[in-house]
PDB file of C-alpha atoms in Angstrom:
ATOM      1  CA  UNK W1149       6.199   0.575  20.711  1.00 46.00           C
ATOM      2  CA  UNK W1150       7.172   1.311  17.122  1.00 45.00           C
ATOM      3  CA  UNK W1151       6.537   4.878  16.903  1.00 48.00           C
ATOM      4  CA  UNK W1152       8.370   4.903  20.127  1.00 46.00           C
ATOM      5  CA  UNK W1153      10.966   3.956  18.684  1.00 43.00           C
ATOM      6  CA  UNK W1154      10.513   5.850  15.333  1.00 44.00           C
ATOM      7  CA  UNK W1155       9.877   9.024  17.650  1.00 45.00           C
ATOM      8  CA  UNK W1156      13.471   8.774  19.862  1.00 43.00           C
ATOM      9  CA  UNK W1157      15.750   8.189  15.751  1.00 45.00           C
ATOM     10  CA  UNK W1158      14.048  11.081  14.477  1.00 46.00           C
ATOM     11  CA  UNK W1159      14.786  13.266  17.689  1.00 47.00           C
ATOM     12  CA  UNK W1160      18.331  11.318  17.114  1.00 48.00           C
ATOM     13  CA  UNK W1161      18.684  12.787  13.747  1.00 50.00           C
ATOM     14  CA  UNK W1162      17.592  15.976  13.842  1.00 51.00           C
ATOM     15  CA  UNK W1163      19.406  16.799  17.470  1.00 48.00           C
ATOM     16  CA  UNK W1164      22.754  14.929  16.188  1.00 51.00           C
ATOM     17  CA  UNK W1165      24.073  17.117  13.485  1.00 52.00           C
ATOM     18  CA  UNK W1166      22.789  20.263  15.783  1.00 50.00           C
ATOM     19  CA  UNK W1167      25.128  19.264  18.754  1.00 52.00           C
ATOM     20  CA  UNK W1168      27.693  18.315  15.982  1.00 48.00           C
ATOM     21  CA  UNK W1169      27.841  22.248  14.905  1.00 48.00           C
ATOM     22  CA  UNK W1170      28.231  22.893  18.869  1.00 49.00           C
ATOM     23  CA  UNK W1171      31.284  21.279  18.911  1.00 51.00           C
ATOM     24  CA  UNK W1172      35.260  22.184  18.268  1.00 56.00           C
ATOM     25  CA  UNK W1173      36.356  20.394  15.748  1.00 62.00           C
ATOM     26  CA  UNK W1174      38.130  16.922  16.844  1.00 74.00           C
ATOM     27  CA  UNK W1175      40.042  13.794  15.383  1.00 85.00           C
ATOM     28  CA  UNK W1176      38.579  12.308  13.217  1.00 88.00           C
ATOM     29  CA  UNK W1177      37.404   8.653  12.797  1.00 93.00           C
ATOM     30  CA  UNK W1178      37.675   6.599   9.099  1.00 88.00           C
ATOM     31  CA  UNK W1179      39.322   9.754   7.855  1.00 89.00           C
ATOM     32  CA  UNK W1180      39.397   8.115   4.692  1.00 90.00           C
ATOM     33  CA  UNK W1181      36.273   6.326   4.503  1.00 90.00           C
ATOM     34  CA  UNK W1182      34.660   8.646   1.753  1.00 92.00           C
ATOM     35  CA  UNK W1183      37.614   8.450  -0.816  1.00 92.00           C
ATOM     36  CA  UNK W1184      36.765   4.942  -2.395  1.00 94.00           C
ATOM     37  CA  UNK W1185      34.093   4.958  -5.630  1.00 95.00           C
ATOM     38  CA  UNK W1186      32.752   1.348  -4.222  1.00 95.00           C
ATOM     39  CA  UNK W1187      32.138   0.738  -0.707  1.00 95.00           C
ATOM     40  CA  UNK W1188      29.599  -2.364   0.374  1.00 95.00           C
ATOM     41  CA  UNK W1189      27.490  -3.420   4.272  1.00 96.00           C
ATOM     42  CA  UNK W1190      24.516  -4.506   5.274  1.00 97.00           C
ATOM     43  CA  UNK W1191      21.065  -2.995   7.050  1.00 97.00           C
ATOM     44  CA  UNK W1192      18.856  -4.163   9.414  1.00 96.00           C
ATOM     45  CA  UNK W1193      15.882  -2.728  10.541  1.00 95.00           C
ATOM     46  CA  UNK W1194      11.929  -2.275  11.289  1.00 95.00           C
ATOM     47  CA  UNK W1195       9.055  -2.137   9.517  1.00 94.00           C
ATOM     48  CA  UNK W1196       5.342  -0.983  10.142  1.00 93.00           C
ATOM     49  CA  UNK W1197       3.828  -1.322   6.431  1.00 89.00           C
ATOM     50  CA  UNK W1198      -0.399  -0.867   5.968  1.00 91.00           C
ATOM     51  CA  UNK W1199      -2.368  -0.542   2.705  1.00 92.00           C
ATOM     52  CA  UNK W1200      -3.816   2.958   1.539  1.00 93.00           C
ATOM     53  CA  UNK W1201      -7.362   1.783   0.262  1.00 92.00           C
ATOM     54  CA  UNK W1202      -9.742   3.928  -1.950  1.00 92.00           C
ATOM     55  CA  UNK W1203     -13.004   3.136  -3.229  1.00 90.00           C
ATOM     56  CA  UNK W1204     -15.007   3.254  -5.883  1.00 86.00           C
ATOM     57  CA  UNK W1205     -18.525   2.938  -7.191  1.00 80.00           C
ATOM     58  CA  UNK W1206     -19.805   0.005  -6.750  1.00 70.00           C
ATOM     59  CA  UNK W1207     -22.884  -2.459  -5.903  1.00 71.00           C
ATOM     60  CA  UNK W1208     -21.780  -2.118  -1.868  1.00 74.00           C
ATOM     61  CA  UNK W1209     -22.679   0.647  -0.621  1.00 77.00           C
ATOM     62  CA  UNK W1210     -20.773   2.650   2.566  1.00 82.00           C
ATOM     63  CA  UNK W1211     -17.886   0.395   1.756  1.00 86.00           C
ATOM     64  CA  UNK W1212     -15.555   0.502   4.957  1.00 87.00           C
ATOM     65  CA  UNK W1213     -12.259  -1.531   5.281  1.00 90.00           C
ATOM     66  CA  UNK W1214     -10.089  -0.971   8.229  1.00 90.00           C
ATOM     67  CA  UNK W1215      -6.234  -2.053   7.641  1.00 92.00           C
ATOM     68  CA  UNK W1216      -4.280  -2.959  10.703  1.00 91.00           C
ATOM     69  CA  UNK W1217      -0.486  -3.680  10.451  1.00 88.00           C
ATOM     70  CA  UNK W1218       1.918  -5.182  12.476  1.00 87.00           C
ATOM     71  CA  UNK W1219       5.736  -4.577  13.059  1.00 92.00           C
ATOM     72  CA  UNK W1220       7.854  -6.307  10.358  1.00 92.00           C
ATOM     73  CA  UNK W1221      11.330  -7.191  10.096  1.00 93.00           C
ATOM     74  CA  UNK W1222      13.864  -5.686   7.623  1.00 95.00           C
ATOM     75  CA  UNK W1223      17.696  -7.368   6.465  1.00 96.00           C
ATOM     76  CA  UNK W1224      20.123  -7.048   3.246  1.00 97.00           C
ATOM     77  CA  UNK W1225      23.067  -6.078   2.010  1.00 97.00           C
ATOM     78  CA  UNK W1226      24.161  -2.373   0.826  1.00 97.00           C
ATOM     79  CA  UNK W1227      26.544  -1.522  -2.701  1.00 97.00           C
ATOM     80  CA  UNK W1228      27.669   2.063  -2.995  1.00 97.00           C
ATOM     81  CA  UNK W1229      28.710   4.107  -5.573  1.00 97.00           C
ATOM     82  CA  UNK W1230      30.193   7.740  -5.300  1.00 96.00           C
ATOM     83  CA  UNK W1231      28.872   9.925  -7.673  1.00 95.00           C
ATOM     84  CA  UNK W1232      30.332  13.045  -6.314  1.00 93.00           C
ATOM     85  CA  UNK W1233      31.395  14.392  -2.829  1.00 93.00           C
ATOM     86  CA  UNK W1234      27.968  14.561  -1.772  1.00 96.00           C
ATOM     87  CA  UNK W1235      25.810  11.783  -4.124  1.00 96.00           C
ATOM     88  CA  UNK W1236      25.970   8.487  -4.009  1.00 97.00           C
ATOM     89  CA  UNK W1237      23.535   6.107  -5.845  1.00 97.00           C
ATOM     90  CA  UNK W1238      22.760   3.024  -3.692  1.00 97.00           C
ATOM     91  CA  UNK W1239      21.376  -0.473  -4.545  1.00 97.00           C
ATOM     92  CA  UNK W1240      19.921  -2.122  -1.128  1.00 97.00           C
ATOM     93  CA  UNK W1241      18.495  -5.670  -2.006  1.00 97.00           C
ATOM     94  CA  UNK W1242      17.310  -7.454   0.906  1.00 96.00           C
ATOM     95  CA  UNK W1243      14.287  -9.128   2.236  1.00 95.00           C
ATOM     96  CA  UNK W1244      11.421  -7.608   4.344  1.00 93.00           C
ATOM     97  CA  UNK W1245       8.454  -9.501   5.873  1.00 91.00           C
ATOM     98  CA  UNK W1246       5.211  -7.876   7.407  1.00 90.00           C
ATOM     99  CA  UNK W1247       1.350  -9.367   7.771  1.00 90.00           C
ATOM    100  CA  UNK W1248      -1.385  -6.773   7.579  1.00 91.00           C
ATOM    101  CA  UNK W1249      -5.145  -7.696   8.772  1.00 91.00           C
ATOM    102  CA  UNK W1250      -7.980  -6.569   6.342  1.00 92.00           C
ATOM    103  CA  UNK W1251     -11.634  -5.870   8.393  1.00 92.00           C
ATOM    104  CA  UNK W1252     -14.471  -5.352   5.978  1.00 91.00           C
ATOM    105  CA  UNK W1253     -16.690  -3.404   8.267  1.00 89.00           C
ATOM    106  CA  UNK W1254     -19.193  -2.950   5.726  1.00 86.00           C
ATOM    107  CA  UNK W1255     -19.838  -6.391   5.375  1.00 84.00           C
ATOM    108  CA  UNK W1256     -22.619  -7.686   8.010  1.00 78.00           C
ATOM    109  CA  UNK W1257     -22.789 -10.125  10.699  1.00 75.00           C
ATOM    110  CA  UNK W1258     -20.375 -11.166  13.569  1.00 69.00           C
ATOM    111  CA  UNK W1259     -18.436 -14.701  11.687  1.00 78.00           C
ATOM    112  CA  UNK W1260     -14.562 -12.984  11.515  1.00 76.00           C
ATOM    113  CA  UNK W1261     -13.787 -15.745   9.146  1.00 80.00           C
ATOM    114  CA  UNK W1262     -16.406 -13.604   6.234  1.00 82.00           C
ATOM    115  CA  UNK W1263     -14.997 -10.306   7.799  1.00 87.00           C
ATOM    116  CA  UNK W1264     -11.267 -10.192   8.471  1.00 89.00           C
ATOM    117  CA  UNK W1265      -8.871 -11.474   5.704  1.00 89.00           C
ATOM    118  CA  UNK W1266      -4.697 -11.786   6.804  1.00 88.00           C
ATOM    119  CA  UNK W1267      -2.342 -10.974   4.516  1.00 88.00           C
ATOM    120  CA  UNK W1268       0.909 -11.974   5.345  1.00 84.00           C
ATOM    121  CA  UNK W1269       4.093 -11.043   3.319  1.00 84.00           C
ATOM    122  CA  UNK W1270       7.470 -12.002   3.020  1.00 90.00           C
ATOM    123  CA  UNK W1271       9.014  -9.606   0.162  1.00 91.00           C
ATOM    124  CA  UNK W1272      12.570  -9.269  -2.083  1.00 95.00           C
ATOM    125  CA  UNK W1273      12.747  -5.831  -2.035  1.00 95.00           C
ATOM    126  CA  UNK W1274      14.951  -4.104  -4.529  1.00 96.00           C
ATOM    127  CA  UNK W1275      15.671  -0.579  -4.363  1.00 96.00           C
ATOM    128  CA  UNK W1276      17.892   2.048  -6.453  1.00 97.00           C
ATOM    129  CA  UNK W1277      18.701   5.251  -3.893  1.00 97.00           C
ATOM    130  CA  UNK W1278      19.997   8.403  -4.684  1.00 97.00           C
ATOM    131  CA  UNK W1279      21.638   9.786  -1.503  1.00 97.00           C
ATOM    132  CA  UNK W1280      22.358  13.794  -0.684  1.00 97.00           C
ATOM    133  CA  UNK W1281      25.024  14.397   1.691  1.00 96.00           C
ATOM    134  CA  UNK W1282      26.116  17.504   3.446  1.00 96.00           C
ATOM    135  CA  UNK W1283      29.653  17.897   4.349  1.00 95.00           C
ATOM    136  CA  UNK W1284      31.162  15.447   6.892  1.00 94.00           C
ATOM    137  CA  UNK W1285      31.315  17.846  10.456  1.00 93.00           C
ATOM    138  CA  UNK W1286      33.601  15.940  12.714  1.00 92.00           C
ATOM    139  CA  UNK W1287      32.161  12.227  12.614  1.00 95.00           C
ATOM    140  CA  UNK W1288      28.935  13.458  11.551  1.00 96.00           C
ATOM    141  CA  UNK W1289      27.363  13.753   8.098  1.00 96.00           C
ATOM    142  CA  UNK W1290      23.703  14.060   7.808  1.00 97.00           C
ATOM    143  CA  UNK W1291      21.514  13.161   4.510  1.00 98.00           C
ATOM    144  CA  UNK W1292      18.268  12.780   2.728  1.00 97.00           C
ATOM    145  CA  UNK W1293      17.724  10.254   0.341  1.00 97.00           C
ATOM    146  CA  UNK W1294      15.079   8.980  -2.222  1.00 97.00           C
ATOM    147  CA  UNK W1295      14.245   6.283  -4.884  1.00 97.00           C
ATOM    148  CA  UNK W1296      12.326   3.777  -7.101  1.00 97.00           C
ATOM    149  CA  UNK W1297      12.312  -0.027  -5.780  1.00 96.00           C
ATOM    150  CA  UNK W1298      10.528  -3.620  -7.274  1.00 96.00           C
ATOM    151  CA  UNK W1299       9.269  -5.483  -4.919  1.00 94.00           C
ATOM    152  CA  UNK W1300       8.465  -9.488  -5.524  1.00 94.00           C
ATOM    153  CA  UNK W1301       5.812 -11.016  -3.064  1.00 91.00           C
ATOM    154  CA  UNK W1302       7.090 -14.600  -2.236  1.00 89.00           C
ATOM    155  CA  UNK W1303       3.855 -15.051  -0.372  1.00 83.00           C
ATOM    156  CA  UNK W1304       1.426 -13.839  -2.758  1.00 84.00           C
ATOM    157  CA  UNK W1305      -1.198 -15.829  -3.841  1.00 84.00           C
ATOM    158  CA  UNK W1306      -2.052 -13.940  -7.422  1.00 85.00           C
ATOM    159  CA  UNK W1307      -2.333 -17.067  -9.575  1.00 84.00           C
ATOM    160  CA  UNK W1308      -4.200 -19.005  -7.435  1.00 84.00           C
ATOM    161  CA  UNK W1309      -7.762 -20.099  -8.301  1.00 83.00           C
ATOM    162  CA  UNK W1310      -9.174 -19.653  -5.333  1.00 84.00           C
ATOM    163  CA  UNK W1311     -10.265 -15.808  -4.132  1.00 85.00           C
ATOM    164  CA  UNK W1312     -12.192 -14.261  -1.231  1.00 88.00           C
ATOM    165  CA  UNK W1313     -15.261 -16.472  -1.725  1.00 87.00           C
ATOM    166  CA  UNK W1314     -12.820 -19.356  -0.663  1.00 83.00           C
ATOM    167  CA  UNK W1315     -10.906 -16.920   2.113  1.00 84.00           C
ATOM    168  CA  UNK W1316      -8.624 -15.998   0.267  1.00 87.00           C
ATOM    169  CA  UNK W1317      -7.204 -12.344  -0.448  1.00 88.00           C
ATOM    170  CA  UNK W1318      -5.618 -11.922  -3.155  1.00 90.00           C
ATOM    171  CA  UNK W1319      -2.661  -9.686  -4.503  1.00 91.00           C
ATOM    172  CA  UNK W1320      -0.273  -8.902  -7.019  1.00 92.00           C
ATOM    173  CA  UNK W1321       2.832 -10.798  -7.046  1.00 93.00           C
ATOM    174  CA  UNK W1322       5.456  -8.117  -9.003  1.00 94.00           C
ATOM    175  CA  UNK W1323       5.199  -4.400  -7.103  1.00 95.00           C
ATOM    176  CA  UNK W1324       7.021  -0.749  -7.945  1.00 96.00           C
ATOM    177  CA  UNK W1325       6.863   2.027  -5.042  1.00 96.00           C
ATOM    178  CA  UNK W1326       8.784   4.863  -3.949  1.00 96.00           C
ATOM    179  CA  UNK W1327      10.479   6.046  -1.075  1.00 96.00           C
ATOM    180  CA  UNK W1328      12.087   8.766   0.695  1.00 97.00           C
ATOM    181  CA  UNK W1329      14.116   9.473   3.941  1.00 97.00           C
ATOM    182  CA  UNK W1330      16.165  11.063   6.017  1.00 97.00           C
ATOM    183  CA  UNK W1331      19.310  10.270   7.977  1.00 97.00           C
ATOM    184  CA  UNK W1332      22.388  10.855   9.426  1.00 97.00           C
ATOM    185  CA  UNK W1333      26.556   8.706   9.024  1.00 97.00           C
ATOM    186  CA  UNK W1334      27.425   8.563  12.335  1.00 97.00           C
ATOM    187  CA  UNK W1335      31.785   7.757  11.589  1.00 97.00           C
ATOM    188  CA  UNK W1336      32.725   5.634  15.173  1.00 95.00           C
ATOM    189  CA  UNK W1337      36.396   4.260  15.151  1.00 93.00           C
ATOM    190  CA  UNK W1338      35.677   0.857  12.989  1.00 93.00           C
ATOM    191  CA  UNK W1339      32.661   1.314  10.732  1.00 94.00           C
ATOM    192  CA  UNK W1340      29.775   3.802   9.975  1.00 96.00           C
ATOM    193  CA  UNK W1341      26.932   3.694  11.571  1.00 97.00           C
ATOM    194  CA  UNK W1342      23.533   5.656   9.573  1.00 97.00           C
ATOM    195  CA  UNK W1343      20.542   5.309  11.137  1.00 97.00           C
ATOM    196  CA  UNK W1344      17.668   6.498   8.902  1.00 96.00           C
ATOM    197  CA  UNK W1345      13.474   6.668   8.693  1.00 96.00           C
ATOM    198  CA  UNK W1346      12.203   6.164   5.627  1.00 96.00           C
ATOM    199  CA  UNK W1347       8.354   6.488   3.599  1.00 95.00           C
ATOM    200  CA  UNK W1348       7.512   3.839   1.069  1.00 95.00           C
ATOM    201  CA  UNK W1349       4.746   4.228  -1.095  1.00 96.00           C
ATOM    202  CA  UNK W1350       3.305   2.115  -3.396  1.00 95.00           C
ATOM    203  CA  UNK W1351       3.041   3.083  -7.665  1.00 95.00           C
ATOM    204  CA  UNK W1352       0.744   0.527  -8.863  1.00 95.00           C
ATOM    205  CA  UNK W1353      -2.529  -1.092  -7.394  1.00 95.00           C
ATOM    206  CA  UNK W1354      -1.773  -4.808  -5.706  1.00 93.00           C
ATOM    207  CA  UNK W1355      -5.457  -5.438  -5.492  1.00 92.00           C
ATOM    208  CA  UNK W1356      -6.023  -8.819  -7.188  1.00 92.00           C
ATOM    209  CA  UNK W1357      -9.814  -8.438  -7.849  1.00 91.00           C
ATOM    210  CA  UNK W1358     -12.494 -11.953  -7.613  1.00 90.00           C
ATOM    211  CA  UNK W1359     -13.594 -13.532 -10.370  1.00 88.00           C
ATOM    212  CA  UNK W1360     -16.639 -13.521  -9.003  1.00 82.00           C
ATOM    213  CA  UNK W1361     -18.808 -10.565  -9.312  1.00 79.00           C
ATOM    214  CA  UNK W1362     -20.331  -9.015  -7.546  1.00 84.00           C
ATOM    215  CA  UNK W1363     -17.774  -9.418  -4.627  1.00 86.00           C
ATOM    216  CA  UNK W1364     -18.364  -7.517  -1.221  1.00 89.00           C
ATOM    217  CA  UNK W1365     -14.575  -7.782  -0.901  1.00 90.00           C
ATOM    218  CA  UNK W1366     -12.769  -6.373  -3.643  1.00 89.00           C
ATOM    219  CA  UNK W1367     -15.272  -4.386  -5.980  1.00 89.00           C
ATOM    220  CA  UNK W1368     -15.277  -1.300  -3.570  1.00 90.00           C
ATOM    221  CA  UNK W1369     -11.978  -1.286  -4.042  1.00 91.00           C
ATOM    222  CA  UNK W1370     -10.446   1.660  -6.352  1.00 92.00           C
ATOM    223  CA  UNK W1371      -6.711   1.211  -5.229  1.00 95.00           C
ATOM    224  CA  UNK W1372      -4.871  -0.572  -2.853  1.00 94.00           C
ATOM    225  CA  UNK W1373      -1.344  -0.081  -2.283  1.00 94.00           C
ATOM    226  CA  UNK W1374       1.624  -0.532   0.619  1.00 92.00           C
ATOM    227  CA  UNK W1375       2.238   2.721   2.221  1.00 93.00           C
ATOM    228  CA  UNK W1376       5.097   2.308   4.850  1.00 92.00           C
ATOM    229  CA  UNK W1377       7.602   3.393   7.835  1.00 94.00           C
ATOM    230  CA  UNK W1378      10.660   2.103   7.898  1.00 92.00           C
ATOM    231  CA  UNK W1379      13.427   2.067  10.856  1.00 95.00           C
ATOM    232  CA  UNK W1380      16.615   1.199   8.863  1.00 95.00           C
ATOM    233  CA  UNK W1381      20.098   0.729  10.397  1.00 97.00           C
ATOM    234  CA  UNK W1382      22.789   0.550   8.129  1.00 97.00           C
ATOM    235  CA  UNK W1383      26.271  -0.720   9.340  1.00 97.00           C
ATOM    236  CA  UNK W1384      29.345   0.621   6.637  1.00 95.00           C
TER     237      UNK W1384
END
């Protein structure tokens, strides 16, 4: 259902501003929407976040963990600032909430409980974007965009004492990725409307490793870090 969904925006986007050259040039809507240094909104959107995992040496040996994700929920608030006709630097804080299922298909037997760890997340996600405009056509103005972000974990359990061999899986609380997108400002006769897909990509490893060792949970584990698709909807 989700890369449905992703699948029809991104035929949206790239399809849009190629009909948009089709066309004679027409009135215009928010004329003057682009003149103002600050201009603020809000987003809401969709995401499908899952963990790249890579392994290391270890006592385990074939280590195998399969990561399934589920489809998360995305809202906040947007502040712009025009840099120039064509870049603007963005700060998007907002909340995002996803749960990801760990199997450890190394790890033998049929008891799920010693097999499958849930980790679900509700994040305050803080990003800084740098976004590259072309030149508005009509009430069209596509864009590609890119930038750093913190995230904070409100549901992580990193300072707790209990780990895996309780059932617990454990990860960091404080997180730094990057991401990168494209989109498009679609100018209607009240507000913009940009639909965009985005990449995010983790920087640092959110593994929280067990104090016990050895641990046929964590000490395959190299790096582990959020790699993302996000449907974001941003009302201006």
């Amino acid at each position: 259902m989700f890369k449905n969904i992703l699948l029809f925006v991104l035929v949206v986007l790239v399809l849009t501003p190629i009909t948009a050259f089709s066309q004679s040039e027409k009135v215009l809507n928010l004329p003057s929407f682009d003149k103002p240094l600050f201009h603020y909104g809000f987003y809401l959107g969709l995401n499908n976040n899952s963990y790249k995992v890579s392994y290391k040496p270890s006592t385990i040996n074939s280590p195998d963990i399969t990561v399934n994700s589920s489809v998360g929920f995305n809202v906040g608030l947007i502040a712009d600032l025009k840099v120039h006709n064509n870049i603007n630097l963005r700060f998007e804080p907002g909340l995002m909430s996803n749960t990801k299922t760990l199997v450890f298909n190394h790890i033998g037997g049929t008891n799920e409980n010693t097999k499958t760890r849930e980790v679900g997340a509700t994040f305050l996600h803080l990003p800084v974007i740098l976004k590259l405009s072309a030149n508005r056509l009509n009430n069209i103005r596509p864009y590609v965009l890119g930038g750093l972000s913190f995230d904070y974990n409100f549901s992580s359990n990193e300072t707790s004492d209990d780990d895996n061999f309780a059932g617990k899986f454990r990860t960091t609380t404080g997180n730094f990725m990057y991401e990168i997108g494209i989109g498009v400002d679609l100018y209607l006769n009240y507000f913009k409307f940009s639909p965009s897909i985005r990449g995010v990509f983790a920087i640092n490893n959110e593994i929280k490793y067990d104090k016990t060792s050895p641990s046929q949970w964590t000490d395959p584990i190299d790096f582990l870090g959020t790699r993302g698709i996000f449907l974001h909807l941003s009302f201006e």
